[in-house]
Structures are given as structure tokens and as C-alpha cells.
Coordinates of C-alpha atoms and ligand atoms in Angstrom, one line a residue:
X1 CA -24.5 6.2 5.6
X2 CA -22.4 3.8 8.1
X3 CA -20.2 5.3 10.2
X4 CA -18.2 3.5 13.6
X5 CA -18.9 4.6 16.7
X6 CA -16.5 5.3 19.4
X7 CA -16.9 6.4 23.1
X8 CA -17.2 9.9 23.3
X9 CA -16.2 10.4 27.1
X10 CA -12.4 10.1 26.5
X11 CA -9.6 12.4 27.2
X12 CA -7.6 10.5 24.5
X13 CA -8.7 9.4 20.4
X14 CA -6.1 6.9 20.1
X15 CA -3.5 4.6 22.2
X16 CA -1.0 2.5 19.9
X17 CA 0.5 -0.7 21.3
X18 CA 3.8 -2.1 20.2
X19 CA 6.8 -1.5 18.3
X20 CA 8.9 1.9 18.6
X21 CA 12.1 1.7 16.7
X22 CA 14.4 3.8 14.7
X23 CA 14.2 3.6 10.9
X24 CA 17.5 4.0 9.1
X25 CA 16.6 5.2 5.6
X26 CA 19.4 4.9 3.1
X27 CA 20.4 8.4 1.7
X28 CA 21.4 7.2 -1.6
X29 CA 18.4 5.9 -3.5
X30 CA 18.7 3.6 -6.8
X31 CA 21.6 1.5 -5.6
X32 CA 21.6 -1.7 -3.3
X33 CA 22.1 -1.0 0.4
X34 CA 25.8 -2.8 0.0
X35 CA 26.6 0.4 -2.2
X36 CA 24.9 3.0 0.7
X37 CA 27.2 4.7 2.7
X38 CA 25.0 6.9 5.0
X39 CA 21.4 6.7 6.4
X40 CA 19.0 9.2 8.1
X41 CA 17.9 8.4 11.4
X42 CA 14.0 8.6 12.1
X43 CA 11.6 7.0 14.7
X44 CA 9.8 4.2 13.1
X45 CA 7.7 1.0 13.8
X46 CA 4.6 0.5 12.1
X47 CA 2.1 1.4 14.9
X48 CA 4.4 4.6 16.1
X49 CA 4.2 6.1 12.6
X50 CA 0.6 5.6 12.8
X51 CA 0.1 7.1 16.3
X52 CA 2.6 10.0 14.9
X53 CA 0.3 10.7 11.9
X54 CA -2.7 10.4 13.8
X55 CA -1.1 13.2 16.2
X56 CA 0.0 15.2 13.2
X57 CA -3.7 15.3 12.2
X58 CA -4.7 16.4 15.7
X59 CA -5.9 13.6 17.2
X60 CA -5.1 13.0 20.8
X61 CA -2.6 10.2 21.1
X62 CA -0.8 7.9 23.4
X63 CA 1.4 5.1 23.2
X64 CA 2.3 1.7 25.1
X65 CA 5.4 0.5 24.2
X66 CA 8.9 -0.2 25.9
X67 CA 12.5 1.6 24.8
X68 CA 15.6 0.7 25.4
X69 CA 17.6 2.5 28.0
X70 CA 20.0 4.3 26.0
X71 CA 20.7 7.4 23.7
X72 CA 18.0 5.7 21.0
X73 CA 15.4 5.0 23.6
X74 CA 15.8 8.5 24.6
X75 CA 15.4 9.6 21.3
X76 CA 12.3 7.7 20.4
X77 CA 10.9 9.2 24.0
X78 CA 11.8 12.7 23.3
X79 CA 10.4 12.9 19.5
X80 CA 6.8 11.2 20.5
X81 CA 6.7 14.1 23.0
X82 CA 7.7 16.7 20.3
X83 CA 4.9 15.2 18.4
X84 CA 2.3 15.7 21.2
X85 CA 2.1 12.1 22.1
X86 CA 1.3 10.9 25.5
X87 CA 4.2 9.0 26.6
X88 CA 2.7 7.8 30.0
X89 CA 2.4 4.3 28.4
X90 CA 5.8 4.0 27.4
X91 CA 8.5 2.1 29.6
X92 CA 12.2 1.6 29.7
X93 CA 13.7 -1.5 29.6
X94 CA 16.0 -2.8 32.2
X95 CA 17.1 -5.7 31.0
X96 CA 20.0 -4.3 28.6
X97 CA 17.7 -4.9 25.5
X98 CA 18.1 -2.7 22.2
X99 CA 16.1 -0.4 20.0
X100 CA 15.1 -2.5 16.7
X101 CA 16.4 -1.1 13.6
X102 CA 14.6 -1.0 10.3
X103 CA 17.5 -0.2 7.4
X104 CA 15.7 0.6 4.2
X105 CA 17.0 0.3 0.8
X106 CA 15.5 2.0 -1.9
X107 CA 16.8 0.1 -5.4
X108 CA 14.2 2.1 -7.3
X109 CA 10.6 3.6 -6.5
X110 CA 9.1 0.2 -7.1
X111 CA 12.2 -1.9 -5.7
X112 CA 12.5 -1.1 -1.8
X113 CA 12.8 -3.2 1.2
X114 CA 13.5 -3.1 4.7
X115 CA 16.4 -4.9 6.6
X116 CA 15.0 -5.5 10.2
X117 CA 17.6 -6.2 13.2
X118 CA 15.0 -7.6 15.6
X119 CA 17.2 -9.3 17.9
X120 CA 17.2 -9.0 21.6
X121 CA 14.8 -5.7 21.0
X122 CA 13.1 -3.6 23.8
X123 CA 9.8 -3.2 22.1
X124 CA 9.2 -7.2 22.2
X125 CA 10.0 -7.1 26.2
X126 CA 6.9 -5.1 26.8
X127 CA 4.9 -7.1 29.2
X128 CA 1.6 -7.4 30.8
X129 CA 2.7 -5.4 34.0
X130 CA 3.5 -2.4 31.7
X131 CA -0.1 -2.4 30.7
X132 CA -2.5 -0.1 32.6
X133 CA -6.1 -0.4 32.4
X134 CA -6.7 3.1 33.7
X135 CA -4.8 4.1 30.5
X136 CA -6.6 2.2 28.3
X137 CA -9.7 3.1 29.7
X138 CA -9.4 6.7 29.1
X139 CA -9.0 6.2 25.4
X140 CA -11.8 6.1 22.3
X141 CA -9.7 3.5 20.1
X142 CA -6.7 1.2 20.8
X143 CA -4.4 0.5 17.6
X144 CA -2.7 -2.9 17.9
X145 CA -0.1 -3.9 15.4
X146 CA 0.7 -7.5 14.4
X147 CA 4.6 -7.8 14.9
X148 CA 3.7 -7.0 18.6
X149 CA 2.1 -10.4 19.0
X150 CA 5.5 -12.3 17.5
X151 CA 7.1 -13.0 21.1
X152 CA 6.5 -13.1 24.8
X153 CA 6.0 -11.1 26.8
X154 CA 4.8 -8.5 23.9
X155 CA 2.4 -11.0 22.9
X156 CA 0.8 -11.2 26.4
X157 CA 0.7 -7.9 27.1
X158 CA -1.3 -7.1 23.9
X159 CA -3.7 -9.9 24.6
X160 CA -4.2 -8.2 27.9
X161 CA -4.7 -4.8 26.2
X162 CA -7.1 -6.2 24.1
X163 CA -9.3 -7.8 27.0
X164 CA -8.9 -4.2 28.8
X165 CA -10.2 -2.5 25.6
X166 CA -13.3 -4.9 25.2
X167 CA -14.1 -4.6 28.9
X168 CA -14.0 -0.5 28.8
X169 CA -15.8 -0.2 25.4
X170 CA -12.7 0.8 23.7
X171 CA -12.9 0.5 19.6
X172 CA -10.0 -1.7 18.5
X173 CA -8.3 -1.3 15.2
X174 CA -6.0 -4.3 14.2
X175 CA -3.1 -3.3 11.8
X176 CA -1.8 -6.5 10.6
X177 CA 1.9 -5.1 9.8
X178 CA 3.0 -8.8 8.9
X179 CA 6.8 -8.9 9.0
X180 CA 8.1 -12.4 8.3
X181 CA 11.6 -11.6 9.8
X182 CA 10.2 -11.1 13.4
X183 CA 8.1 -14.8 13.3
X184 CA 9.4 -18.4 13.5
X185 CA 6.9 -19.4 10.8
X186 CA 3.6 -18.6 9.3
X187 CA 1.3 -21.2 10.8
X188 CA 2.4 -19.7 14.4
X189 CA 1.8 -16.5 13.0
X190 CA -1.8 -17.1 11.5
X191 CA -2.9 -18.7 15.3
X192 CA -2.0 -15.4 17.0
X193 CA -3.1 -13.2 14.5
X194 CA -6.6 -15.2 14.2
X195 CA -6.9 -14.7 18.3
X196 CA -6.3 -11.1 18.4
X197 CA -8.5 -10.3 15.4
X198 CA -11.6 -12.0 16.7
X199 CA -11.5 -9.5 18.9
X200 CA -11.0 -6.5 17.1
X201 CA -13.7 -3.5 15.5
X202 CA -11.4 -2.7 12.5
X203 CA -9.1 -4.8 10.6
X204 CA -6.7 -3.2 7.8
X205 CA -4.1 -5.2 6.2
X206 CA -2.9 -6.0 2.6
X207 CA -3.8 -8.8 0.5
X208 CA -1.2 -10.9 1.4
X209 CA -1.1 -10.2 4.9
X210 CA -5.1 -11.7 5.2
X211 CA -4.0 -14.7 2.8
X212 CA -1.2 -15.3 5.5
X213 CA -3.8 -15.0 8.4
X214 CA -6.5 -17.2 6.8
X215 CA -4.4 -19.6 5.3
X216 CA -6.1 -22.3 7.3
X217 CA -9.2 -21.5 5.2
X218 CA -7.3 -20.8 1.9
X219 CA -9.8 -17.6 1.3
X220 CA -6.9 -16.5 -1.3
X221 CA -7.7 -13.6 -3.1
X222 CA -11.3 -13.4 -2.3
X223 CA -11.9 -10.2 -0.4
X224 CA -15.6 -10.6 0.3
X225 CA -15.0 -13.7 1.9
X226 CA -12.3 -12.2 3.8
X227 CA -14.7 -9.4 5.3
X228 CA -17.7 -12.1 5.8
X229 CA -15.3 -14.3 7.7
X230 CA -14.3 -11.4 10.3
X231 CA -17.6 -10.0 10.6
X232 CA -18.6 -13.2 11.8
X233 CA -16.6 -12.2 15.1
X234 CA -16.6 -8.4 16.3
X235 CA -15.5 -6.6 13.0
X236 CA -17.5 -3.8 12.0
X237 CA -15.0 -2.7 8.9
X238 CA -12.7 -4.7 6.9
X239 CA -10.1 -2.6 4.9
X240 CA -8.0 -4.6 2.2
X241 CA -5.1 -2.7 0.6
X242 CA -4.1 -3.3 -2.7
X243 CA -0.8 -1.5 -3.5
X244 CA -0.9 0.7 -6.3
X245 CA -4.5 -0.5 -7.1
X246 CA -5.9 1.1 -4.3
X247 CA -8.2 -0.4 -1.5
X248 CA -11.3 -1.7 -0.6
X249 CA -13.4 -1.5 2.5
X250 CA -16.5 -3.8 3.7
X251 CA -18.8 -2.8 6.7
X252 CA -20.8 -5.2 8.6
X253 CA -24.1 -3.8 7.2
X254 CA -23.4 -5.2 3.7
X255 CA -21.7 -2.0 2.0
X256 CA -18.4 -1.8 0.4
X257 CA -16.5 0.9 -0.8
X258 CA -13.3 1.0 -3.5
X259 CA -10.7 3.6 -3.3
X260 CA -8.5 4.4 -6.1
X261 CA -4.8 6.1 -5.3
X262 CA -3.6 9.5 -6.2
X263 CA -0.8 8.8 -8.5
X264 CA 2.5 11.0 -7.3
X265 CA 6.3 10.8 -7.7
X266 CA 7.2 7.6 -5.6
X267 CA 10.5 8.2 -4.0
X268 CA 9.9 4.6 -1.6
X269 CA 6.8 2.5 -1.3
X270 CA 7.4 1.9 2.4
X271 CA 5.2 4.1 5.0
X272 CA 2.2 3.8 2.5
X273 CA 0.2 1.7 4.8
X274 CA 1.1 3.7 7.9
X275 CA -0.2 7.0 6.4
X276 CA -3.3 5.4 5.1
X277 CA -4.1 3.7 8.5
X278 CA -3.3 7.1 10.4
X279 CA -5.7 8.8 8.0
X280 CA -8.3 6.4 7.7
X281 CA -8.8 6.6 11.1
X282 CA -8.9 10.2 11.4
X283 CA -11.7 10.3 9.1
X284 CA -13.6 7.6 10.9
X285 CA -13.1 9.3 14.4
X286 CA -14.8 12.7 12.8
X287 CA -18.2 10.5 11.3
X288 CA -16.8 10.5 7.6
X289 CA -18.5 8.5 4.9
X290 CA -16.2 5.5 4.5
X291 CA -15.2 6.5 0.9
X292 CA -13.6 9.6 1.6
X293 CA -11.8 8.6 5.2
X294 CA -10.5 5.8 2.6
X295 CA -9.5 8.8 0.0
X296 CA -8.1 10.7 2.6
X297 CA -6.4 7.6 3.7
X298 CA -4.6 7.1 0.0
X299 CA -3.9 11.1 0.2
X300 CA -1.6 10.7 2.6
X301 CA -0.3 7.3 1.8
X302 CA 0.7 9.3 -1.4
X303 CA 2.6 12.3 0.5
X304 CA 4.5 10.3 2.5
X305 CA 5.8 7.9 -0.4
X306 CA 7.0 10.7 -2.2
X307 CA 9.1 11.8 0.8
X308 CA 12.2 10.1 2.3
X309 CA 10.8 9.4 5.9
X310 CA 7.5 7.7 7.3
X311 CA 7.3 9.4 10.5
X312 CA 8.8 12.9 9.6
X313 CA 6.6 12.8 6.2
X314 CA 3.2 12.1 8.1
X315 CA 0.9 15.2 6.8
X316 CA -1.2 17.5 8.6
X317 CA -4.8 17.9 7.7
X318 CA -3.7 21.4 6.0
X319 CA -1.3 19.3 3.7
X320 CA -3.8 16.7 2.7
X321 CA -6.2 19.1 1.8
X322 CA -3.6 21.0 -0.1
X323 CA -2.4 18.0 -2.1
X324 CA -6.2 16.9 -2.9
X325 CA -6.8 20.4 -4.4
X326 CA -5.0 19.4 -7.1
X327 CA -4.6 15.5 -7.0
X328 CA -6.6 13.5 -9.0
X329 CA -7.8 9.9 -8.0
X330 CA -6.8 7.2 -10.4
X331 CA -9.6 4.4 -9.9
X332 CA -8.4 0.8 -10.7
X333 CA -9.7 -0.5 -14.4
Ligands
ADP401 N1 2.5 3.2 -5.9 C1 1.9 4.1 -5.0 N2 1.1 5.2 -5.6 C2 0.0 6.0 -4.8 N3 -0.5 5.3 -3.5 C3 -0.1 4.2 -3.2 C4 0.8 3.2 -4.1 N4 1.2 2.4 -3.4 C5 0.3 2.4 -2.2 N5 -0.7 3.2 -2.1 C6 -1.6 3.7 -1.3 O1 -1.4 3.4 -0.2 C7 -2.3 2.2 0.4 C8 -1.6 1.0 1.2 O2 -0.5 1.0 0.2 P1 -0.2 -0.8 0.5 O3 1.1 -1.1 -0.1 O4 -1.4 -1.4 -0.1 O5 0.0 -1.2 2.2 P2 1.1 -1.4 2.8 O6 2.2 -0.3 2.7 O7 0.6 -1.6 4.3 O8 1.9 -2.6 2.6 C9 -2.6 1.6 -0.9 O9 -4.2 1.2 -0.6 C10 -2.7 3.1 -1.7 O10 -3.7 3.9 -1.1
LIG402 O1 7.6 -1.0 11.1 C1 9.0 -0.8 11.2 O2 9.4 -1.3 12.0 C2 9.5 -0.1 9.8 C3 8.6 1.2 9.5 O3 9.1 2.0 10.5 C4 9.1 1.4 8.1 O4 9.0 2.9 8.1 C5 8.1 0.7 7.4 O5 8.3 -0.4 7.0 C6 6.9 1.4 7.1 O6 5.8 0.1 6.6 P1 4.5 0.1 5.8 O7 3.9 1.7 6.2 O8 3.8 -0.8 6.2 O9 5.0 0.1 4.3

């Protein structure tokens, strides 16, 4: 049985780096945003959601990020503390930057979209001086997220964090999290994603995100070739998510596992990936077999997409286990 090694002599389990933003989820479902009259505010940002999910599962979580010097920034910091996330790596912007906003539109359970306001956002103002080597040295794993590579100085901060992680044998997990609105063009995205992915131990992304990243090789749709490419660098595990068709994971020793999904009453589809990642990481950190970790992630994803929020909806271990008592997995035919 394959399992990923983590350094045990660390005070924290998972430190995320990148986007801390606000989700404004439409209160009126099954209609376009033009007709929405109210939204509910939640902490958001893919890496933040994953760190929150990990903390809700009992992992000791921390975060390296930058928040705006206003009510939204203070709201984010307060929420992280209330959810047992260490905020010593979170700094406050002093340039007048604002908090990124993610307006979500729920036209139907299958037709959801996100409108992101990303101009002059504090999260992309994170700079190398905000990244502490000592802070990274104390964690078993570092979670990086693709959107933090979209602009300087955040880009340089992430690469410095990567260097510190490699220096101190911190396991690096790369959640690809591709958001086109944050990038100038796909070529630039692919270059920076490749430079980061080459240093990572675990890479998690959708088929489409891997296709974007591998556009110079044109591996399109070939999961096995994708995994083989990344095993040629530092990767130990490559997970390719296929939405409602489930996921597949490959390990460097040549094994692969598929996981189906747990059918659920879908309210909105976004949040699935963040929930999957947090619970999958929890399984890896507990030394579980790959398939068990994948199914735990799939169960978490099903719970979150049946609810209105992402961060708030992240389940506890007890909630996932209760869900698994009655849920049945549906394998892709
Ligand atoms: N409609 C769905 N019903 C049940 N589970 C789902 C559904 N969509 C996604 N999932 C689960 O969430 C995981 C991640 O979803 P996916 O859409 O692939 O990633 P992302 O949300 O990052 O785009 C999937 O591998 C699957 O396990
Ligand atoms: O990442 C963002 O800025 C938006 C998220 O906060 C939002 O909850 C979302 O899109 C979740 O993304 P997913 O889990 O990758 O579907």
C-alpha cells in the first residue's frame, strides 16, 4: 500500500498560502445574477477554503496571506481565528488594496458561475518579505494554489515559500485552482504553473486545469501521460478530478485508483474541489490508503455542494462519517 511520508517533528500539519477573499453567494437560486437582490457573505478563496476545511477536520492549520486594512480584512482574520487557524502568517496590506470578491451565480444546480472582482486585491500584494522561513519550517505540508502565481509580488512570495519548503522537507501540495480572470493569457499561466508544479509532491487539478498547464505538450485528456510527466519531477501523487464523473489518482510507484462520486442534492457545484482537497489531504496525513482518502474527499465535496457556502459548509470528520453511513458511491461506467 502506497502512502505519502510527512515529517512528524512539526507543530503544524498544513499551511496554506494565497488567496483570502470574500464569497458573496446569491441568496436567490435558479436565476441569473442580474436578478439577484441579496447575497450572503462568507470567507472564500480556494486555499483559504482548503485550510478551513482541514482545520474543521482537526488538522493544525495555518495560513500565509495578505488581507485588506478594512472591515473585510478584519472579518477574514476573525473568522480564521474562530476556526482555529493560525494567523501569524497573515499580514495586513498598507497600500489601500481591497479584498477580492467572488460573486456566485446559481442559475441551476448544474449551471453555476463565479464573477470575481480582482482589481487591486490585497492577496496579490503578498510579497517575499511576508514569507517567514521559520513559519514554513514548522509545518508538515505547504498548500500552494495557482491563482497566487498570477501577479507579482505574490508570485515571488510563492516561489520563495516553495524554496523554503523544499529546504526543510515540507511536503508541497499544489491545488491548481485556475481562474482565467486573474491571468493575462494562458501561455503565461502555463509557464508559471509548470515552474511551480515541478517542485511539488502532490498535484491536484481538474482535467481542464492540467490541459491548460500542459498546453505546450498537448497531452489533452490523457490522465496517464499527465501523471507520468509530473513523476519525472518531484511529484509522488497526481490527482485528476473529473467533476461528476469522479476522480483518478496516480502514485509514483505505478499504482492508480479511481473514485466515484456520492450522488447528492446539488445546490451549487463550486466548492467541490476545495472540499475534496481538504479531506483528501486529511486522509493522506492519517496514512490512509489512496482510495479511502479519495472517497473521503468525494464525500466532503458532496456535502459542500449541497449547501450554500464553501468555507462555512466544510464538514467535520463526524459529519463526513455520518454521511458515509447512508451514502452510496456511484462509479463512472
Ligand atoms: N455533481 C456532483 N455530485 C457529486 N460529487 C461531485 C459533483 N461534482 C463534483 N463532485 C466531486 O467533487 C470533486 C471535485 O469536483 P470538480 O468539479 O472535479 O473540481 P473543482 O470543483 O475543483 O472544479 C469530484 O472529483 C467529485 O468527487
Ligand atoms: O477561490 C475563490 O476565490 C472562490 C472560492 O472562494 C469559491 O468558494 C469557489 O469558487 C470554490 O472553488 P472550487 O472549490 O474550486 O469549486
